[in-house]
Coordinates of C-alpha atoms in Angstrom, one line a residue:
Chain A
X1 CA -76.2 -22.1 78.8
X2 CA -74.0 -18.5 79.4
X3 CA -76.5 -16.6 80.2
X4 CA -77.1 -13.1 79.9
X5 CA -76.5 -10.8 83.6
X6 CA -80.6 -10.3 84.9
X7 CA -79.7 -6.5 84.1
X8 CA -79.7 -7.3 80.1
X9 CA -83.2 -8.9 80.8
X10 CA -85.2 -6.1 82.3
X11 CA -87.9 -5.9 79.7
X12 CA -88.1 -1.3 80.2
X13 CA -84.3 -0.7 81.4
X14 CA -85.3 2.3 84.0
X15 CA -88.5 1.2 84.4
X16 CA -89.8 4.3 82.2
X17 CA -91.2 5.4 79.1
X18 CA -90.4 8.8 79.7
X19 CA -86.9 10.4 78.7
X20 CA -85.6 13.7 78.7
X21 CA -84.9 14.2 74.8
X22 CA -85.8 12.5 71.5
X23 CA -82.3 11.1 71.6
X24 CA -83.1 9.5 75.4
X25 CA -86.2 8.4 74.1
X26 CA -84.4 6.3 71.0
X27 CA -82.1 5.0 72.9
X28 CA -84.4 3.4 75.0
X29 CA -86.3 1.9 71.9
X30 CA -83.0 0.3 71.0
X31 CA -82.6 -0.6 74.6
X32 CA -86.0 -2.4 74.9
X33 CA -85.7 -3.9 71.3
X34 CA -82.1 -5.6 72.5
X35 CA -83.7 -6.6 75.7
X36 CA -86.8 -8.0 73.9
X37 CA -84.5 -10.3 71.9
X38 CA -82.8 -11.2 75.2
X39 CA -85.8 -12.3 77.1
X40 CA -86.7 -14.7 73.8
X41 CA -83.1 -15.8 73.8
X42 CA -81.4 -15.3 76.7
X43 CA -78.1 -17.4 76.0
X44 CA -75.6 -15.1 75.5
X45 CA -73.7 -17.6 72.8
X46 CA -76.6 -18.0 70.9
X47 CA -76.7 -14.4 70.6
X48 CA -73.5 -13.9 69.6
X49 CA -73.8 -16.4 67.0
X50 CA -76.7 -14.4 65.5
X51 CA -75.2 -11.2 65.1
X52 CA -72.7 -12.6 63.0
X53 CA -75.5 -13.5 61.3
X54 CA -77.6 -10.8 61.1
X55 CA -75.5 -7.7 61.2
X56 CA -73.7 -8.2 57.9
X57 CA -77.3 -9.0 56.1
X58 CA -78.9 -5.7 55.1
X59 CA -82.5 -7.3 55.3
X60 CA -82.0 -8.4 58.8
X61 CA -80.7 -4.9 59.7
X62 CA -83.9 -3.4 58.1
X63 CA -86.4 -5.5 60.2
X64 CA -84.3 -4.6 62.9
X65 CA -84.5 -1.1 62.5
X66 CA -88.4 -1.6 61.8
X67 CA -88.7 -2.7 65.5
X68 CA -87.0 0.1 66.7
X69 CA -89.2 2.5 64.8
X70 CA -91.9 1.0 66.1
X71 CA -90.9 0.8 69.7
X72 CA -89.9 4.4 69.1
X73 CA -93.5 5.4 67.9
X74 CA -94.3 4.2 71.4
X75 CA -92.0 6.1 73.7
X76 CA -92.5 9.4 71.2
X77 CA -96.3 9.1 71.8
X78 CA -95.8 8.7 75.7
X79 CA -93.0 11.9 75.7
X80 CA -95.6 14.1 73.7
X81 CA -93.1 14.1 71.2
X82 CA -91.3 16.1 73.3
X83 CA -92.7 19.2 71.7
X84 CA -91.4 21.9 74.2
X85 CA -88.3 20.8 73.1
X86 CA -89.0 22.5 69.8
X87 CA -85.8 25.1 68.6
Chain B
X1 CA -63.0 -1.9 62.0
X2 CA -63.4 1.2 59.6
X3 CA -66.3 2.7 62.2
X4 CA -68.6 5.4 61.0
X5 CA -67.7 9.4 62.4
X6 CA -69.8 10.1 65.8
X7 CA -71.7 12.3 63.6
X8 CA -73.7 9.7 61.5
X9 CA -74.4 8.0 65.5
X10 CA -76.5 10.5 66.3
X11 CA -79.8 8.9 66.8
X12 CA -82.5 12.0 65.9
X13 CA -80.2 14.6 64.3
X14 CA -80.8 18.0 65.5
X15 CA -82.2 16.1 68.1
X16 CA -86.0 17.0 67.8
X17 CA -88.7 15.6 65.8
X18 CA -90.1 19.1 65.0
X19 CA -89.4 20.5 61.5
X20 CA -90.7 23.4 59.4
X21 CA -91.9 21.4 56.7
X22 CA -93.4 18.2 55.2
X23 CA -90.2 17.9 53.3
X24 CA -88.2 18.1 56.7
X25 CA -89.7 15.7 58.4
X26 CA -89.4 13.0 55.8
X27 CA -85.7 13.6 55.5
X28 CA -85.5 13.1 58.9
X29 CA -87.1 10.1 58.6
X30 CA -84.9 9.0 56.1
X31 CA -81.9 9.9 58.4
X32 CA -83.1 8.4 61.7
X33 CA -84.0 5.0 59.6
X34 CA -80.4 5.2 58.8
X35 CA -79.1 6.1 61.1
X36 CA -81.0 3.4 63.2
X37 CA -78.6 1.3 60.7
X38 CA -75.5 2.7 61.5
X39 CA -76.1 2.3 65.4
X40 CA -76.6 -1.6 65.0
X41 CA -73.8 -1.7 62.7
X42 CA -71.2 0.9 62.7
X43 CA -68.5 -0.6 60.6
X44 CA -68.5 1.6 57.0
X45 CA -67.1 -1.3 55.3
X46 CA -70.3 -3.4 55.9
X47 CA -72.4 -0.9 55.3
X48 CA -71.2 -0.3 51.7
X49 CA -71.1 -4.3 51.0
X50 CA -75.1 -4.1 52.2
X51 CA -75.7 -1.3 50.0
X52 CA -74.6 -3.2 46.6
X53 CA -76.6 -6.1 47.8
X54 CA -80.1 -3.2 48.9
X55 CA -80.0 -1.1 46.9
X56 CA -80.9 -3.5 43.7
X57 CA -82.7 -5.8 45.5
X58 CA -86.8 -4.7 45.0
X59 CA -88.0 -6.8 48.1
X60 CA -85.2 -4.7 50.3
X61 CA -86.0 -1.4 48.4
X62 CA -90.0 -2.1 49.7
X63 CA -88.5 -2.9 53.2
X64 CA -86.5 -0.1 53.8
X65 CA -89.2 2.0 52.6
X66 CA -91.4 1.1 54.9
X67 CA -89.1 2.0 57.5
X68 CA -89.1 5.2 56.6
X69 CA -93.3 5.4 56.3
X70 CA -93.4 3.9 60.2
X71 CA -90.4 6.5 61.0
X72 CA -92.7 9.4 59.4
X73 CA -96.1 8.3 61.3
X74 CA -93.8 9.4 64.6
X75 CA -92.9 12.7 63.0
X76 CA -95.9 14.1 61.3
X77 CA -97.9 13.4 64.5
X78 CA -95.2 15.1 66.4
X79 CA -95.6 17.8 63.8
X80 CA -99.4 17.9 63.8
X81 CA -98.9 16.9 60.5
X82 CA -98.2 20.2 59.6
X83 CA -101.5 21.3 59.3
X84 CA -101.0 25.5 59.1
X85 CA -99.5 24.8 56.0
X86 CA -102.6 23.7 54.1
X87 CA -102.6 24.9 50.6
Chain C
X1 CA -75.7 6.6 36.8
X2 CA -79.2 7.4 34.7
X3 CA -80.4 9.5 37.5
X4 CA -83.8 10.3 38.1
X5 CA -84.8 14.2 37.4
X6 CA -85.0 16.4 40.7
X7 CA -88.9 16.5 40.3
X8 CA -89.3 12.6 41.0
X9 CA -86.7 13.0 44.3
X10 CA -89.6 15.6 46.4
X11 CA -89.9 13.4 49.0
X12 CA -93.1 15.0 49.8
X13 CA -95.0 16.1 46.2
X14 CA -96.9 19.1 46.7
X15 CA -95.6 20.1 49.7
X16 CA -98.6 19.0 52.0
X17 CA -100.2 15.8 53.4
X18 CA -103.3 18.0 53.2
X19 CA -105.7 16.7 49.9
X20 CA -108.9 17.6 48.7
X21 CA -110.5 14.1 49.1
X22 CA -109.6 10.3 50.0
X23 CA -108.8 9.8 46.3
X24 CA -106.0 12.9 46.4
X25 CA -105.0 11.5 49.9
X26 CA -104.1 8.0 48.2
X27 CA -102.7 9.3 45.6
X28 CA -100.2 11.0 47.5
X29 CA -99.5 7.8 49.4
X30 CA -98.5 6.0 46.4
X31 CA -96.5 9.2 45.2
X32 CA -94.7 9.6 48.6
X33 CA -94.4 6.1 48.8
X34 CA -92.1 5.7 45.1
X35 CA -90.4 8.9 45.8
X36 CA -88.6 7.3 48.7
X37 CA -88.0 4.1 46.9
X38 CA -86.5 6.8 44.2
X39 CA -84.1 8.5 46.8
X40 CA -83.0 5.3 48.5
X41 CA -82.2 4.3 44.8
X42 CA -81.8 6.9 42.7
X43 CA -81.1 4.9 39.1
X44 CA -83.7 4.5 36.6
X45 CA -82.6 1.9 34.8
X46 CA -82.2 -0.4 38.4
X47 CA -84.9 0.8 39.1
X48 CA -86.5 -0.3 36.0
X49 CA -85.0 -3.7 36.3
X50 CA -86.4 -4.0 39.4
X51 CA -89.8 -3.4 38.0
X52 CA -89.4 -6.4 35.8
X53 CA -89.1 -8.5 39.2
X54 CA -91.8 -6.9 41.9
X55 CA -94.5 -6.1 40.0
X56 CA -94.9 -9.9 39.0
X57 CA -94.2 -11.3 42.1
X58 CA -97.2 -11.2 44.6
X59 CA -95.5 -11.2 47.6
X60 CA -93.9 -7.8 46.5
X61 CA -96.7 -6.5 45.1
X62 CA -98.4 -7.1 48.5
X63 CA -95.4 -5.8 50.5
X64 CA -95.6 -2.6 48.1
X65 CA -99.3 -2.0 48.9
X66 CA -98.6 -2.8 53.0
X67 CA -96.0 0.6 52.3
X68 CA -99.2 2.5 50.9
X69 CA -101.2 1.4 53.0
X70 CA -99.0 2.9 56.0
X71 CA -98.3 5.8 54.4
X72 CA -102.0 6.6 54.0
X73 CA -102.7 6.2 57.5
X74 CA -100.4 9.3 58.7
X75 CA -102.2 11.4 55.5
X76 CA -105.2 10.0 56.5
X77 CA -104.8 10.9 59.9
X78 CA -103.8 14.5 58.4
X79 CA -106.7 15.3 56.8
X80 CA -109.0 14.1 59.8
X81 CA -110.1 11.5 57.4
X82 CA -112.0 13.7 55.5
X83 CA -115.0 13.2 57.4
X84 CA -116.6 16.2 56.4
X85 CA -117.0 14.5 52.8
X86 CA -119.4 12.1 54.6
X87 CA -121.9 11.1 52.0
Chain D
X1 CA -101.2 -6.1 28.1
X2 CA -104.7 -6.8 29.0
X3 CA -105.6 -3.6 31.5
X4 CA -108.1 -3.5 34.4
X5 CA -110.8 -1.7 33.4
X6 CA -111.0 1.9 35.1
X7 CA -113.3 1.1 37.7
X8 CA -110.6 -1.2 39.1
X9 CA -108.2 1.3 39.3
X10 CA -110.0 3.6 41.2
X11 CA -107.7 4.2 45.1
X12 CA -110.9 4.6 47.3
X13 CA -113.9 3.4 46.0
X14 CA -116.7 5.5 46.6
X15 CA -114.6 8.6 47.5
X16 CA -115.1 8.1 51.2
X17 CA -113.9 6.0 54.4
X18 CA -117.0 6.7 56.1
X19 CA -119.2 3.5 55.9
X20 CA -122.6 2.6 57.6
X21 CA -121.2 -0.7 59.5
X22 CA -117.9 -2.2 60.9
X23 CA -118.5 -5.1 58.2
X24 CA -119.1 -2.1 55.2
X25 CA -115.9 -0.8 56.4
X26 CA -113.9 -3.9 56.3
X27 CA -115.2 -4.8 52.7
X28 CA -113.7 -1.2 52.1
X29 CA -110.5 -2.3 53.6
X30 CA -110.2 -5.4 51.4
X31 CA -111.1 -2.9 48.1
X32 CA -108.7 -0.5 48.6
X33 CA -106.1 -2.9 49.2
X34 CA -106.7 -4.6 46.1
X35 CA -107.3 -1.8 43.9
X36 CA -103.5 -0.4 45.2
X37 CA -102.4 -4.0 43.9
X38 CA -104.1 -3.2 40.9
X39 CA -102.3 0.4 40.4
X40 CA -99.2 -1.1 40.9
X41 CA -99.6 -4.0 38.4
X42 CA -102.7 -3.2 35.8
X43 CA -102.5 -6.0 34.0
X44 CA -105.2 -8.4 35.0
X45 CA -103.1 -11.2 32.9
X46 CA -100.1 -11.3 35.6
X47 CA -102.6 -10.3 38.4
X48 CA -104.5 -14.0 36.9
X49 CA -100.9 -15.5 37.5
X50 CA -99.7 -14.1 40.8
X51 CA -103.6 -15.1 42.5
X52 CA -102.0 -18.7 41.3
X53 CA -99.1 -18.6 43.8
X54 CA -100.5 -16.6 46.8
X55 CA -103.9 -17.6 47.2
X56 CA -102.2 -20.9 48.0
X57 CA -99.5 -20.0 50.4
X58 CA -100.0 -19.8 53.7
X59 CA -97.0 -17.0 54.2
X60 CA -98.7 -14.7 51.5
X61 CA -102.2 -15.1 52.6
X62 CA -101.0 -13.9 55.9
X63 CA -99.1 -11.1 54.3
X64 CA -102.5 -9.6 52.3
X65 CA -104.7 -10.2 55.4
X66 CA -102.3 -7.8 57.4
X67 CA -102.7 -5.0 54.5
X68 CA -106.3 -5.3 54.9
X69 CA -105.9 -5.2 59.2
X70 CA -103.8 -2.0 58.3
X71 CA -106.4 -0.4 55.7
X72 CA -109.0 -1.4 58.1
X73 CA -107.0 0.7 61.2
X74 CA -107.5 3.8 59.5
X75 CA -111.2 2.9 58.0
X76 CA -112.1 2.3 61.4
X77 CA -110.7 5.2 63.2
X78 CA -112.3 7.2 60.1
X79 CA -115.5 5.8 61.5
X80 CA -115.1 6.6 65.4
X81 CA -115.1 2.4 65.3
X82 CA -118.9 2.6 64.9
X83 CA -119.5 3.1 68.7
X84 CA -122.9 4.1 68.3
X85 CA -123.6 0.7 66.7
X86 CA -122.9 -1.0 69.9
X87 CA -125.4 -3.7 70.7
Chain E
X1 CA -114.4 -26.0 45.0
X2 CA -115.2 -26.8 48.6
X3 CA -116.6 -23.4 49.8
X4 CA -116.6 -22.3 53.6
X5 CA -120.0 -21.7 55.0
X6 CA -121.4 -18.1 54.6
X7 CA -120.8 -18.0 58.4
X8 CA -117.0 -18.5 57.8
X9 CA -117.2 -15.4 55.6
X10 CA -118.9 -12.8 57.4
X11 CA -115.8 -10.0 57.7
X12 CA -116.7 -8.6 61.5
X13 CA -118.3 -11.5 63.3
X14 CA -121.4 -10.2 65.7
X15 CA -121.4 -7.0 64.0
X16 CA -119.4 -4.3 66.0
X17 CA -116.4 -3.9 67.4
X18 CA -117.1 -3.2 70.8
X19 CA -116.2 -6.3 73.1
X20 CA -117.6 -6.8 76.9
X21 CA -113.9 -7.5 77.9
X22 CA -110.4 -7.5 76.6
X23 CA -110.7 -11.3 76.3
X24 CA -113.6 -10.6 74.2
X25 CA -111.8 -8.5 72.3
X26 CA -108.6 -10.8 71.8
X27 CA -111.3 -13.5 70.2
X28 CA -112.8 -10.8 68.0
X29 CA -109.4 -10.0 66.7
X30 CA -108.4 -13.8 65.9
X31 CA -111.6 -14.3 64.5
X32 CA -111.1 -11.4 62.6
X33 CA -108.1 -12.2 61.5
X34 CA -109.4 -15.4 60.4
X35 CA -112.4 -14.5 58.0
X36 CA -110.5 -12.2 56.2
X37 CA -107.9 -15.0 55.1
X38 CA -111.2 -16.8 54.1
X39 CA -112.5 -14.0 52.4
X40 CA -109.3 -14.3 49.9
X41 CA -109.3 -17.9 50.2
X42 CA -112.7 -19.4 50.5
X43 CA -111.8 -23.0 49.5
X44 CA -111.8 -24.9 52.6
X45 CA -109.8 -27.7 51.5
X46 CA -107.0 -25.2 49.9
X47 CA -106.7 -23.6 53.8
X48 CA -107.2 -27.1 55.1
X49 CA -103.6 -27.7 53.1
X50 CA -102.0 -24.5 54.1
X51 CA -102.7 -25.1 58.0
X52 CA -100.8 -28.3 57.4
X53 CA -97.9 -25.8 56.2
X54 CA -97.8 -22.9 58.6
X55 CA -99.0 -24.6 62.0
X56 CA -95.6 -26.1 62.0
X57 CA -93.8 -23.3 60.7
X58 CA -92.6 -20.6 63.6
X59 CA -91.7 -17.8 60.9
X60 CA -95.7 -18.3 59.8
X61 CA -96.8 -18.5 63.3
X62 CA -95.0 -15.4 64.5
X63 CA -96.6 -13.6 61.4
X64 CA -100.1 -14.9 61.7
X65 CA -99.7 -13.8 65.3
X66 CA -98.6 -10.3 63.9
X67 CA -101.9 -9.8 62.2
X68 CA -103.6 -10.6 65.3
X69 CA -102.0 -7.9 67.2
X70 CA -102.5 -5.6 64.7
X71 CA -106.1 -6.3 64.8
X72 CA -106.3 -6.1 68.5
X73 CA -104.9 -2.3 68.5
X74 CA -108.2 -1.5 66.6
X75 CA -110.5 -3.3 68.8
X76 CA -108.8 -2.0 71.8
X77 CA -108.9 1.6 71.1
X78 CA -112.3 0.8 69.8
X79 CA -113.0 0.3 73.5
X80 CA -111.4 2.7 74.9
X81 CA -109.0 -0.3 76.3
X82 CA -111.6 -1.2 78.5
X83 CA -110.2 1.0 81.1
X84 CA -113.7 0.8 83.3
X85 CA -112.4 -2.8 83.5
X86 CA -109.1 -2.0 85.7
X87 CA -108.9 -4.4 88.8
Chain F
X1 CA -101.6 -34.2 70.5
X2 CA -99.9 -33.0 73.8
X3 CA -102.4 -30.1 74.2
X4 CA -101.4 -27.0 76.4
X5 CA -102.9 -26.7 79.8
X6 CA -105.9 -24.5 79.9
X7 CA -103.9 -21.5 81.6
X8 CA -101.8 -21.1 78.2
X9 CA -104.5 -20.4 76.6
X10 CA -105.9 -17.3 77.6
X11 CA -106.0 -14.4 75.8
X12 CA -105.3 -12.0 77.8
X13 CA -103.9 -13.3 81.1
X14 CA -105.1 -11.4 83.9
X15 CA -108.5 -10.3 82.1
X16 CA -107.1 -6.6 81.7
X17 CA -104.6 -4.4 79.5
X18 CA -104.0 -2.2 82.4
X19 CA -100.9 -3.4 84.5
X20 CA -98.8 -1.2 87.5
X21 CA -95.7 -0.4 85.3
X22 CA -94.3 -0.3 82.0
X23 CA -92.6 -3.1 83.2
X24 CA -95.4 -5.3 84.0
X25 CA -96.8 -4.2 80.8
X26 CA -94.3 -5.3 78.8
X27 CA -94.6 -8.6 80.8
X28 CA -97.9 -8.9 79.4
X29 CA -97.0 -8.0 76.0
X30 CA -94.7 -10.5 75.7
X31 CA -97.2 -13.1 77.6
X32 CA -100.1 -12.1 74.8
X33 CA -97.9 -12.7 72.5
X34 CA -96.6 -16.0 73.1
X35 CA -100.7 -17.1 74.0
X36 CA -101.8 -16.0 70.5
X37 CA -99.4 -18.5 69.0
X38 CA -100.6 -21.4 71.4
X39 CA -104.3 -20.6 70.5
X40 CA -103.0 -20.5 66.6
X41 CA -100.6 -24.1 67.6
X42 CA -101.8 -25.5 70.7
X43 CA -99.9 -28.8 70.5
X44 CA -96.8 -28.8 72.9
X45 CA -94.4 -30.9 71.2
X46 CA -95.3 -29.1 67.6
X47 CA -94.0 -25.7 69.8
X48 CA -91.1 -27.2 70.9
X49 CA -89.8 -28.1 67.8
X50 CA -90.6 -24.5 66.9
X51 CA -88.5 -23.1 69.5
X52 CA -85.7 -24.9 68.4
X53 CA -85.5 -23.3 65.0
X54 CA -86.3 -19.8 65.7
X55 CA -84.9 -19.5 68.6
X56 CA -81.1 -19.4 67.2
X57 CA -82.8 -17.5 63.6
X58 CA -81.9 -14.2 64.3
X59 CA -84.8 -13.0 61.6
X60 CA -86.9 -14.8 63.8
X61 CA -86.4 -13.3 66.7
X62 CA -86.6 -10.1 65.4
X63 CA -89.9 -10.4 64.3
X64 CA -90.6 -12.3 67.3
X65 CA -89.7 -9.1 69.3
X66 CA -91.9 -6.8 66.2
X67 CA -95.2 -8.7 67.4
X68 CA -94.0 -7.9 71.4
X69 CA -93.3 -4.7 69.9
X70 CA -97.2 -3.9 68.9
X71 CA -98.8 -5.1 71.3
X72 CA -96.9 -2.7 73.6
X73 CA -98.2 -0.4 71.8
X74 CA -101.0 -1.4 72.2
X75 CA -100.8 -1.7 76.2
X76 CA -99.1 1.4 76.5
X77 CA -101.8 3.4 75.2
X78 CA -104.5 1.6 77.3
X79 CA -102.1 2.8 80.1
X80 CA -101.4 6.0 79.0
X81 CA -98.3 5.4 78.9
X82 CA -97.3 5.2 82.7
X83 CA -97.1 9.0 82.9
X84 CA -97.7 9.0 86.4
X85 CA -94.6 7.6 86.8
X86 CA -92.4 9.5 85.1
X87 CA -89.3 10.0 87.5

């Protein structure tokens, strides 16, 4: 098995919810929706294999970006929605 | 690769979740749901091969809507769901 | 293209997630719920294909109502369930 | 086509979330998520057909008994979850 | 028709939704889970044939588990996550 | 049937939804998850041969990593969200 570095299997990469901006704070819901997959599947060829797969199919890339809406309702919730960020 | 301008990368445009309307905050849904999409596949060409496949295709039409619905939850509670603008 | 008039592209009809009663509430998630269907796809006569295929098709039919059935919760949510209508 | 009568078509039956008892408010759950079927597809002759196909498949029973766990989120939270009915 | 018990049917087993402990609260939620697929399905030997189907199946199990977890966010926030419970 | 141990089927393992991290609570999302599908499948060898099919689907693993997804959520909350730790 190549298997993925121990850093692509940290299940909150910073070991925070928290982020500075709403843009932080979606890139960590992509962040801990890869690593998610990782921790299911860590071999990195497997992986590869599947994105082939999956990124040319829009209804994988859908459910994907379901997950990530959903981790990001998470990490909104626990940043208060960064509201004093308001223009 | 015919990769998509940094500008549709952004992950929350404007980069806050507040808006001045109902309105606002749905089309930034729409736009973060897509441009959730454009972050896990970047490559234009794709993109518009997915589309003619989507965008007929009722069980993907329901899918991607629904993406958008979780995507709004996030905003209108960021948003109070705009409640000073009761009728 | 047989696009759809402006009036059924509002992604938010009315305005306001704020209704008079549950009844309104729903109402407005089945509204706000087509109206994004209508701006991810904006051709009636797809659209009206599509018809022909979901609305016989129980597993769409019950992905369709899983959409309303979000939406309502953030209008819902909005309208602090309209508790004061208690019975 | 051979239409639901009225009653059937009604969004929230009753006109309220509020219900006197966790199992009131899941029989509540499993209406309105039928009766949204039924505004999507009125015609009790294809909704004879499609109960055909997904009442005996595994995939679509789980998919209807996850619209009900979502109606039943908001019911619930409607209701406070019934704490004072705690044994 | 081989119909389930009345027992089988009963949509919130015990009554409430408030669990003595998270483990409780897990079993609530499967149970749950359960009698609503029996409520839509009450012909034992009809589930009997579609457990035959979706216990082997990992895309039904993963979805059956879905519903679960969906269920458990409204028992555990009916309990307050049963923060007194904290070791 | 080669039935899991008694350990993998817990509930909850641990007894509580409150952990010392986000990381540790993701850890137990993921751990919740995977025990809800033994309690659904509890026969070893029938698992296995899961594994080996949606462990290489990608649309598999991403709704695999949905369901790890919502019960975050879910532990999250109970945890308010780690705040405490913010950095």
């Amino acid at each position: 098995m190549n298997r993925l570095p121990d850093s692509e299997l940290i299940m909150i990469p910073g070991g925070t919810l928290i982020t500075d901006s709403p843009e932080k704070g979606r890139e960590l819901a992509m962040l801990i929706a890869r690593h998610t997959i990782h921790n299911i599947q860590p071999d990195l060829d497997v992986l590869k294999e599947g994105r082939k797969i999956y990124s040319i199919d829009p209804a994988s890339l859908i459910a994907a970006s379901q997950v990530v809406a959903i981790e990001f309702q998470t990490i909104a919730a626990a940043n208060n929605y960064w509201r004093r960020d308001k223009k």
